[in-house]
Short mmCIF file of C-alpha atoms and ligand atoms in Angstrom, two decimals:
data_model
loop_
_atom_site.label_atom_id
_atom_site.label_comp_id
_atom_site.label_asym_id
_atom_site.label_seq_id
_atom_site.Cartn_x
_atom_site.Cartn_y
_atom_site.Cartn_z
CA UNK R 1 24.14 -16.10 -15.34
CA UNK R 2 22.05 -15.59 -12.26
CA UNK R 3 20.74 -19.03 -10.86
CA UNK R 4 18.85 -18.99 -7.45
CA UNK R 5 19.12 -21.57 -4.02
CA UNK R 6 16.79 -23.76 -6.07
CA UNK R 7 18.75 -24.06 -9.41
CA UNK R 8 16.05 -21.59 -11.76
CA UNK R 9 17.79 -19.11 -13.52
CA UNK R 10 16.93 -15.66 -13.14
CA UNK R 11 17.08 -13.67 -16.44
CA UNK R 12 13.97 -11.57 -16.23
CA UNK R 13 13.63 -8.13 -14.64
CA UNK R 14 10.50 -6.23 -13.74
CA UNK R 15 10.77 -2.52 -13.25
CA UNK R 16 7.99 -0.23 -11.26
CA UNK R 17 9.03 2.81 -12.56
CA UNK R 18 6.04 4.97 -10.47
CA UNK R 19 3.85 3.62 -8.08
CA UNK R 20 1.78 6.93 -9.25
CA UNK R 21 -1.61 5.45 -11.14
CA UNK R 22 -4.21 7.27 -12.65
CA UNK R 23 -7.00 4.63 -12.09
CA UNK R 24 -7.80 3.69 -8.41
CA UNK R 25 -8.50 -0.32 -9.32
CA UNK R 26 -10.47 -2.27 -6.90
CA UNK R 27 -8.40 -5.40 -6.66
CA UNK R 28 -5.30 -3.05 -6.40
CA UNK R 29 -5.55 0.28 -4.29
CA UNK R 30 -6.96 0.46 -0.86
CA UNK R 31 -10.43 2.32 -0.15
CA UNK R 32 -8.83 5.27 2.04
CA UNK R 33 -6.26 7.68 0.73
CA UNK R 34 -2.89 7.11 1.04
CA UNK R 35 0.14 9.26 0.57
CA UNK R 36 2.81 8.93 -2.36
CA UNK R 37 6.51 8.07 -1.79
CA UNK R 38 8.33 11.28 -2.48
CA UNK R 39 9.38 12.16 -6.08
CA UNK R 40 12.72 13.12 -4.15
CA UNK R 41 13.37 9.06 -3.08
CA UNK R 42 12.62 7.99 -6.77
CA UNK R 43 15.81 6.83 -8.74
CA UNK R 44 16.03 8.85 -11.99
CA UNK R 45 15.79 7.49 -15.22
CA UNK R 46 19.58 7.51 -15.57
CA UNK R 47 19.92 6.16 -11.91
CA UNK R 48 17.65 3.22 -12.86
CA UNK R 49 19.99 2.95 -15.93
CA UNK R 50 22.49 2.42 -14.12
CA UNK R 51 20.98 -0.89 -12.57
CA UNK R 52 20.02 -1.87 -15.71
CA UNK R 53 23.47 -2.15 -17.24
CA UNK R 54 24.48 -4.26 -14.26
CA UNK R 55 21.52 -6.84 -14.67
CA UNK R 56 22.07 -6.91 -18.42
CA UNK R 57 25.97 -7.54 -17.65
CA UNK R 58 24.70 -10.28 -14.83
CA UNK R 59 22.41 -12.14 -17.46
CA UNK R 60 19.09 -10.34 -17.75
CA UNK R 61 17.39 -10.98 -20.86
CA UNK R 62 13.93 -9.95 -20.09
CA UNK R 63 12.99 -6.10 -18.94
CA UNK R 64 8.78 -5.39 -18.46
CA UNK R 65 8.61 -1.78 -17.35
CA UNK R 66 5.22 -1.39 -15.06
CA UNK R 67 4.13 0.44 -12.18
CA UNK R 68 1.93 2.16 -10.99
CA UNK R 69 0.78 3.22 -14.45
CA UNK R 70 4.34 3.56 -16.35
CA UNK R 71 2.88 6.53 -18.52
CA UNK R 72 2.71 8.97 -16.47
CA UNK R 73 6.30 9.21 -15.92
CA UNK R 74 7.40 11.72 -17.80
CA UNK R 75 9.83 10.68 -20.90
CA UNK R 76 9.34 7.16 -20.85
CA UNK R 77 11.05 6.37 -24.13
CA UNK R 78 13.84 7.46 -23.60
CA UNK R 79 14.51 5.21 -20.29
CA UNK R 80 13.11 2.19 -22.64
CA UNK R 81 15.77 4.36 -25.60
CA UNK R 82 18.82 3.81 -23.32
CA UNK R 83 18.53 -0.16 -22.55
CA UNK R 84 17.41 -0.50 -25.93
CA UNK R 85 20.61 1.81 -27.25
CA UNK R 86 22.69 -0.55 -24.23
CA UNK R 87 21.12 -4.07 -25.69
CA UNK R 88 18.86 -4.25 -28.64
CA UNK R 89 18.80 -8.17 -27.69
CA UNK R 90 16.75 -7.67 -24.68
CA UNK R 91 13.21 -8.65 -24.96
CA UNK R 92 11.48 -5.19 -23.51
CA UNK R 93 8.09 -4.75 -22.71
CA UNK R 94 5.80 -2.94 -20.69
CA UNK R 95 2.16 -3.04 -18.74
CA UNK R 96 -0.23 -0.38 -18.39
CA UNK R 97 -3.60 0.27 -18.02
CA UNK R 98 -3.59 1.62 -21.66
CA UNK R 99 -5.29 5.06 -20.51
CA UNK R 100 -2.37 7.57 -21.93
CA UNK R 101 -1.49 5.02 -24.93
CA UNK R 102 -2.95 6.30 -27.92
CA UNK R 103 -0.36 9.26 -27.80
CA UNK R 104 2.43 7.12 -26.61
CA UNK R 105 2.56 4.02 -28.86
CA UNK R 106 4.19 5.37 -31.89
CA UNK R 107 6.97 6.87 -29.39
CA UNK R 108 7.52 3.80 -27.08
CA UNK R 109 7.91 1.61 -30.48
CA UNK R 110 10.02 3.89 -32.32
CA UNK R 111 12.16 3.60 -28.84
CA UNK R 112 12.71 -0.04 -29.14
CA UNK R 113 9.88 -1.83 -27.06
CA UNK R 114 8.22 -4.81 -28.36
CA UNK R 115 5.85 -5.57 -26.34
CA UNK R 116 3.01 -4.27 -24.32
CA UNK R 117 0.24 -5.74 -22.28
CA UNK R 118 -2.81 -3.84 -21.90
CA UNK R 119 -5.34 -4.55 -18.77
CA UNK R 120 -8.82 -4.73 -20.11
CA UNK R 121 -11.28 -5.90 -17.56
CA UNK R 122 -13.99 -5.23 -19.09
CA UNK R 123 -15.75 -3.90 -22.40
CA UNK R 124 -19.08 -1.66 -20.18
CA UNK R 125 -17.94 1.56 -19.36
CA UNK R 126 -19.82 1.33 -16.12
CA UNK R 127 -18.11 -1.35 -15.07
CA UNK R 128 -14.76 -0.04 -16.03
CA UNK R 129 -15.60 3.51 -14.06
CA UNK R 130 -16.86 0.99 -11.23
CA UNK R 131 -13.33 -1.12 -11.34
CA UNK R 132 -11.17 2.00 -11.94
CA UNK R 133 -13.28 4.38 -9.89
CA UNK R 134 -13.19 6.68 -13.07
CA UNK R 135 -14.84 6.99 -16.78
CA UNK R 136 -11.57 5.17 -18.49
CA UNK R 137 -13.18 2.23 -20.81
CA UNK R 138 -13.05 4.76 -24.28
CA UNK R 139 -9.02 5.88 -24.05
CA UNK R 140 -8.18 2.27 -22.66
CA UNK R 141 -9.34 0.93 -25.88
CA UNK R 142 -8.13 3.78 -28.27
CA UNK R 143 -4.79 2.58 -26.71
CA UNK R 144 -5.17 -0.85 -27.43
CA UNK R 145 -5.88 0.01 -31.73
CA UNK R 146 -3.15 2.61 -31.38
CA UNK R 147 -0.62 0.17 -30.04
CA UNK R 148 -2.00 -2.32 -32.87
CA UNK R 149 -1.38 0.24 -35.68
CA UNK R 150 2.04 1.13 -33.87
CA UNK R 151 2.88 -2.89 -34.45
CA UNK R 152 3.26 -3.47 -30.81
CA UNK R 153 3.09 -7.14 -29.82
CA UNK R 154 -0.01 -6.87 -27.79
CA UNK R 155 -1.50 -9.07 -24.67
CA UNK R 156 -4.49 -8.28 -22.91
CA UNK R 157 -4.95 -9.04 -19.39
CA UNK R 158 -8.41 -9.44 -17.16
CA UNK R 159 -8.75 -9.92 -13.12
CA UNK R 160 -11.98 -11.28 -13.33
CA UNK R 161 -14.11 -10.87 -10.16
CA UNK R 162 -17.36 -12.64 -8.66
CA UNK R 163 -20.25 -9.80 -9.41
CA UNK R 164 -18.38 -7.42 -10.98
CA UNK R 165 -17.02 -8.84 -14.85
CA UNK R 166 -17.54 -12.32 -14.52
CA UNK R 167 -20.38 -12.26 -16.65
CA UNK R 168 -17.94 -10.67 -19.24
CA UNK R 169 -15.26 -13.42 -19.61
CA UNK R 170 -16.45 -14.93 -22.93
CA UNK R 171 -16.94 -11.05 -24.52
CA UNK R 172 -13.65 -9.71 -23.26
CA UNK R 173 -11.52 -13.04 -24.45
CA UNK R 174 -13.63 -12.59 -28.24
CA UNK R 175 -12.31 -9.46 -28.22
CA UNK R 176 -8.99 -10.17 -28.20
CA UNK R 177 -9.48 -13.30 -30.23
CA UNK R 178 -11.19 -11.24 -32.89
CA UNK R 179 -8.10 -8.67 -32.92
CA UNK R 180 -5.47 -12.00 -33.24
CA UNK R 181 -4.63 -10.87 -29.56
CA UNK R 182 -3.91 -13.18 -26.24
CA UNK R 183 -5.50 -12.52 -23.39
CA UNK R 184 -4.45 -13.54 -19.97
CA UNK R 185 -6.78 -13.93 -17.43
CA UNK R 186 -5.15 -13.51 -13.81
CA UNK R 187 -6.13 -14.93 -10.65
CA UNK R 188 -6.87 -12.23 -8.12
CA UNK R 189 -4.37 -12.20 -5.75
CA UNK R 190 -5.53 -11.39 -1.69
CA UNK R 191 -3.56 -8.31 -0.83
CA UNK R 192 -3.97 -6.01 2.00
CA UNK R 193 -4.74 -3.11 0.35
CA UNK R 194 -7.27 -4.32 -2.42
CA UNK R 195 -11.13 -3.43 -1.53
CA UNK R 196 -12.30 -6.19 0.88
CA UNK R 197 -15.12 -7.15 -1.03
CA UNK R 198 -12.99 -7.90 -4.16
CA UNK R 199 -13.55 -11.85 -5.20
CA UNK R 200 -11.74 -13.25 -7.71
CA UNK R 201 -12.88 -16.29 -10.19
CA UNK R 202 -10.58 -19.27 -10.00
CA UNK R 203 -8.66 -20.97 -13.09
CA UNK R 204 -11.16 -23.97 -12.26
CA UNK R 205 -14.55 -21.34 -12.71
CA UNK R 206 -13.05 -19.48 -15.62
CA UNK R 207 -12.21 -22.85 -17.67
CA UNK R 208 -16.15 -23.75 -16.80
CA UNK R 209 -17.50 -20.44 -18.46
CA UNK R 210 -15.17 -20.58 -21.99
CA UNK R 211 -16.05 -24.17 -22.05
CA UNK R 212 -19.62 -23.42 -22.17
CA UNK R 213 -19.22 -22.05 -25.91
CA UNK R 214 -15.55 -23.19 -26.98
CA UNK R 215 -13.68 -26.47 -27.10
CA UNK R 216 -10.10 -26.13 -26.06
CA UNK R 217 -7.26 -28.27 -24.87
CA UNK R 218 -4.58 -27.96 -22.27
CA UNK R 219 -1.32 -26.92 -23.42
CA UNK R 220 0.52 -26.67 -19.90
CA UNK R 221 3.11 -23.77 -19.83
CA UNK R 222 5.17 -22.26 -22.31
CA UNK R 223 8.59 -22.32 -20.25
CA UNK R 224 8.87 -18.22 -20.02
CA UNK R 225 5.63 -17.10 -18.58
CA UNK R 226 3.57 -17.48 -15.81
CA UNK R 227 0.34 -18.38 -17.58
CA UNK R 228 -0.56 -21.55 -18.18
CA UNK R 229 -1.99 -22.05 -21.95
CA UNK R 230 -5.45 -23.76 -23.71
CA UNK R 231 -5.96 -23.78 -27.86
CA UNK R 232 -8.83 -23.77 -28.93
CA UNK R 233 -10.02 -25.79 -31.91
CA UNK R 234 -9.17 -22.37 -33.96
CA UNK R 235 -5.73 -22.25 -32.89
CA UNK R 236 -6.31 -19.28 -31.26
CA UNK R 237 -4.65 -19.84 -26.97
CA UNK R 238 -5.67 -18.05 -23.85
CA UNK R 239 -3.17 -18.12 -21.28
CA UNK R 240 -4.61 -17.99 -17.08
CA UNK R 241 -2.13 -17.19 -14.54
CA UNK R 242 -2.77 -18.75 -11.34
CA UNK R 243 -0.58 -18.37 -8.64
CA UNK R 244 -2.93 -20.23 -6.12
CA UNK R 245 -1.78 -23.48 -8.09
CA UNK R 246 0.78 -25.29 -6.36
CA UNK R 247 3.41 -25.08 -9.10
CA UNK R 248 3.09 -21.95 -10.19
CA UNK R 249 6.50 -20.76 -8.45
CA UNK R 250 8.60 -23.75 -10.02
CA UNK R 251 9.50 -21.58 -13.26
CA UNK R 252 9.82 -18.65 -12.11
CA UNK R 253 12.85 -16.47 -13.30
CA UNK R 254 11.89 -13.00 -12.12
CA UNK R 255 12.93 -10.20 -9.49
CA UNK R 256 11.59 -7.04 -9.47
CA UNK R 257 12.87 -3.01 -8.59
CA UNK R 258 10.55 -0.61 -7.27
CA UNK R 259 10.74 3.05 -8.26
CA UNK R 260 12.67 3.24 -5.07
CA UNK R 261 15.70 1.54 -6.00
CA UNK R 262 14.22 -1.44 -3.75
CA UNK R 263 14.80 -5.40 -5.06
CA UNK R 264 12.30 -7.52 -4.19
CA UNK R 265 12.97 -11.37 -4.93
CA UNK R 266 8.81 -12.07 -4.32
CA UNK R 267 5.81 -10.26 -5.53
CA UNK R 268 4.55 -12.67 -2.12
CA UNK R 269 7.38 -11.82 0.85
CA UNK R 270 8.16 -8.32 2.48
CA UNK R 271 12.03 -9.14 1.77
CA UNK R 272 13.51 -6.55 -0.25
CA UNK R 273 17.19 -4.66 -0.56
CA UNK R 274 17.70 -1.54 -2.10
CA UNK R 275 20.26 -0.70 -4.62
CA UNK R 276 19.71 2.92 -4.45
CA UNK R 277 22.57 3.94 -2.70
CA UNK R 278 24.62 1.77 -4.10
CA UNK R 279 23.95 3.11 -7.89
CA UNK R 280 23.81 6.74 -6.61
CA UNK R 281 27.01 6.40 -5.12
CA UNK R 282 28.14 4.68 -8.98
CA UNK R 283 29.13 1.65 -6.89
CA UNK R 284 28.85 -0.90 -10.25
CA UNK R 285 30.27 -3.62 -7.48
CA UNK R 286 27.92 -3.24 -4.51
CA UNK R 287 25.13 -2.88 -7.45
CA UNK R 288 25.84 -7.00 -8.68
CA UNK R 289 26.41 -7.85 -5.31
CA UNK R 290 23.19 -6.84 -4.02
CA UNK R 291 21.58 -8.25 -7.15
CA UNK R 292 23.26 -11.43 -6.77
CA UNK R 293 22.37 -11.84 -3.08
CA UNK R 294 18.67 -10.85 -3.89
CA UNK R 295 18.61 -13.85 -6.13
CA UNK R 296 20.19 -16.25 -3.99
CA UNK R 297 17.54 -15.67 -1.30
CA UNK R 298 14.64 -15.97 -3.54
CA UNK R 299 11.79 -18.28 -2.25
CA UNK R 300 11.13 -21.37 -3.34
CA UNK R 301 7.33 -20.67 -3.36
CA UNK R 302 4.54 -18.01 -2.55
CA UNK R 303 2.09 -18.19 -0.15
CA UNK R 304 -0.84 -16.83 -1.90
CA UNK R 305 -3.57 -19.70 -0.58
CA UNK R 306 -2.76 -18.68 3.38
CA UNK R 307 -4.55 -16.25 5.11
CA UNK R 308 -4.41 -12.88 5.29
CA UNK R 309 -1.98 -12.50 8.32
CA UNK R 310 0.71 -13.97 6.47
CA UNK R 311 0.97 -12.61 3.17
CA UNK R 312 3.47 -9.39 1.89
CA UNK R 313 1.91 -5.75 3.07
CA UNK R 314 3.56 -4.39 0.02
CA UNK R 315 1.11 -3.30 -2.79
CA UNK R 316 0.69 -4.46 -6.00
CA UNK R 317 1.25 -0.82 -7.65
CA UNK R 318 4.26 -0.39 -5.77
CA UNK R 319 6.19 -3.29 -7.23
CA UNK R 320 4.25 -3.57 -10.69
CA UNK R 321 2.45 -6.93 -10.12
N1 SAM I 401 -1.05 -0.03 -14.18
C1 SAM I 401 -0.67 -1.07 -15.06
C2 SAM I 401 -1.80 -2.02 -15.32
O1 SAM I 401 -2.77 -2.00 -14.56
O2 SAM I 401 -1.72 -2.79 -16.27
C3 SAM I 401 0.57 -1.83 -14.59
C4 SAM I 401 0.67 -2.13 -13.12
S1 SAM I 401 -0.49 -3.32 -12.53
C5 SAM I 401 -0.06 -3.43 -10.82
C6 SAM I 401 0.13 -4.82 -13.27
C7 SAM I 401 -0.85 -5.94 -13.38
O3 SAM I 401 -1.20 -6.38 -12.09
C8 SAM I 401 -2.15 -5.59 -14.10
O4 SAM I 401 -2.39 -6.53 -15.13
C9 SAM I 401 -3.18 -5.70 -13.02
O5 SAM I 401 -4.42 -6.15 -13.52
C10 SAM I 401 -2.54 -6.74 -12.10
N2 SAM I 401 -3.04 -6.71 -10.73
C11 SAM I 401 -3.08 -5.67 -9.87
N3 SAM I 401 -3.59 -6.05 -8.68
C12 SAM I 401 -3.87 -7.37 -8.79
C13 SAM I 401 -4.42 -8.35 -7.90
N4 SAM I 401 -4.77 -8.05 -6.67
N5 SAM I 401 -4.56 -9.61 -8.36
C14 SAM I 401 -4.21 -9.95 -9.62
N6 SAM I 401 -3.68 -9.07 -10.50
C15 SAM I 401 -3.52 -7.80 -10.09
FE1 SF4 I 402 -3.30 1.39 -11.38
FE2 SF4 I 402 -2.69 -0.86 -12.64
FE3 SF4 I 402 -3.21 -0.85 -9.99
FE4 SF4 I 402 -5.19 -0.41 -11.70
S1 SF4 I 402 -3.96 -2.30 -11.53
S2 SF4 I 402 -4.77 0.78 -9.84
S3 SF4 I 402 -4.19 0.67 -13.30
S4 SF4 I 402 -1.51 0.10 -10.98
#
């Protein structure tokens, strides 16, 4: 079992398999162009395998494959076929912005994942092409009734933002409701490289705007994710993550393994140690050993409330949010 400096276990492992993405998302990807990280420092599918084994072996019990946008790496299933094929037992899952889904649901299922969360920001296809900086609202939700009808467990999850989809909180949360599907709304997060006029809503403003037409009550947090739950008379929950809330970080059981073989014990802190050597080389040992030291020096807390000076320079499609 893998147990941090402040006594949370660690079982839950998020892989950015690309940083790639086909959208260019406000809140995410800087306004100038940037250059990629070489295909040639990627780990292979096999190479990430490899790691895989070693945090199964450890005590990982939770794999979310993200990105970047995870479908456009080629072959996909099959990675998500060989830790399935390793552990069937491992809860795997995966997040993408849905846009290549309605030809890759059937296969990802029939691979072994169960789970899929599906950002949907907004249900105007202006505002989507204004978010994503492309025309993307009609194949996002194709995606979304494709992984329905491929009996994917589906989430959907909004960044809502002051001027932009704010007014759309209540249509994109009936939606989901009206498809028996949860939606998460998440805090924007400051990041360097997110448009500088990007404003997020807090958990405070969104609660004020559902309230106006539902009743709902406050079911704190379910133990295994970050959001922080409300059921409504219905029975129907919404879940908001909001890592701006002082005890956000006191549950948390995640690390997370960039496309580059780096480990990176907070989305928040530029700390990070690669295993890519390491599982090129086949060392299994150095492998747990880095893993192990990554989770003894995770932080006891992020810093997202402090200003802009102090906060990670790594971006959010490079280690999969
Ligand atoms: N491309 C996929 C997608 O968009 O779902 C997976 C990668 S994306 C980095 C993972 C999640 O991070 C998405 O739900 C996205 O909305 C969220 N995200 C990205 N930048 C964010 C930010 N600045 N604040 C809050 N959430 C953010
Ligand atoms: Fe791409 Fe996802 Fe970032 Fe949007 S949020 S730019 S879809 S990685």
């Amino acid at each position: 079992m893998l147990i941090d400096s402040f006594d949370r276990v660690v079982d839950y492992l998020r892989i950015s398999v690309t940083e790639r993405c086909n959208f260019r998302c406000t809140y995410c990807m800087p306004e100038k162009p940037f250059s990629w990280v070489p295909k040639e420092q990627l780990l292979r599918f096999e190479e990430l395998f490899e790691f895989v084994k070693v945090a199964i072996d450890e005590g990982i019990k939770k794999i979310r494959i993200t990105g970047g946008e995870p479908l456009l790496r080629e072959d996909l299933d099959r990675f998500i076929k060989m830790i399935f094929d390793y552990a069937p037992q491992i809860d795997l899952a995966m997040t993408t912005n849905g846009y290549l889904l309605k030809e890759a649901a059937a296969r990802l299922k029939a691979a072994g994942l169960r789970r899929i969360n599906i950002s949907v920001d907004t249900l105007k296809a202006d505002v989507a092409q204004r978010i994503a900086q492309k025309d993307v609202l009609a194949h996002v939700l194709e995606g979304v009734e494709a992984a329905l009808a491929a009996g994917l467990h589906v989430k959907i999850n909004m960044v809502p933002m002051q001027g932009v989809n704010d007014a759309e909180v209540l249509d994109v949360l009936e939606y989901a409701k009206a498809r028996g599907v949860t939606i998460r709304f998440i805090e924007y997060m400051e990041n360097v490289h997110a448009h500088s006029d990007v404003k997020g809503l807090t958990s405070q403003m969104l609660l004020e705007i559902i309230a106006q037409k539902y009743r709902f009550e406050d079911e704190g947090f379910d133990g295994h994710s970050p959001s922080h739950y409300y059921r409504m008379e219905d029975g129907y929950r919404f879940g908001i993550i909001e890592p701006h809330k002082d005890d956000f970080c006191a549950t948390c059981n995640r690390i997370r393994l960039t496309a580059e073989g780096q480990l990176i014990p907070c989305l928040y802190f530029d700390e990070a140690m690669s295993i890519r050597d390491a599982v090129r080389r086949g060392d299994i040992k150095e492998a747990a050993a880095v893993l192990r030291e990554v989770v003894r020096i995770k932080p006891e807390k992020n810093r997202w409330s402090e200003a802009d000076g102090e906060r990670s320079t790594r971006a959010f499609y490079e280690t999969g949010g």
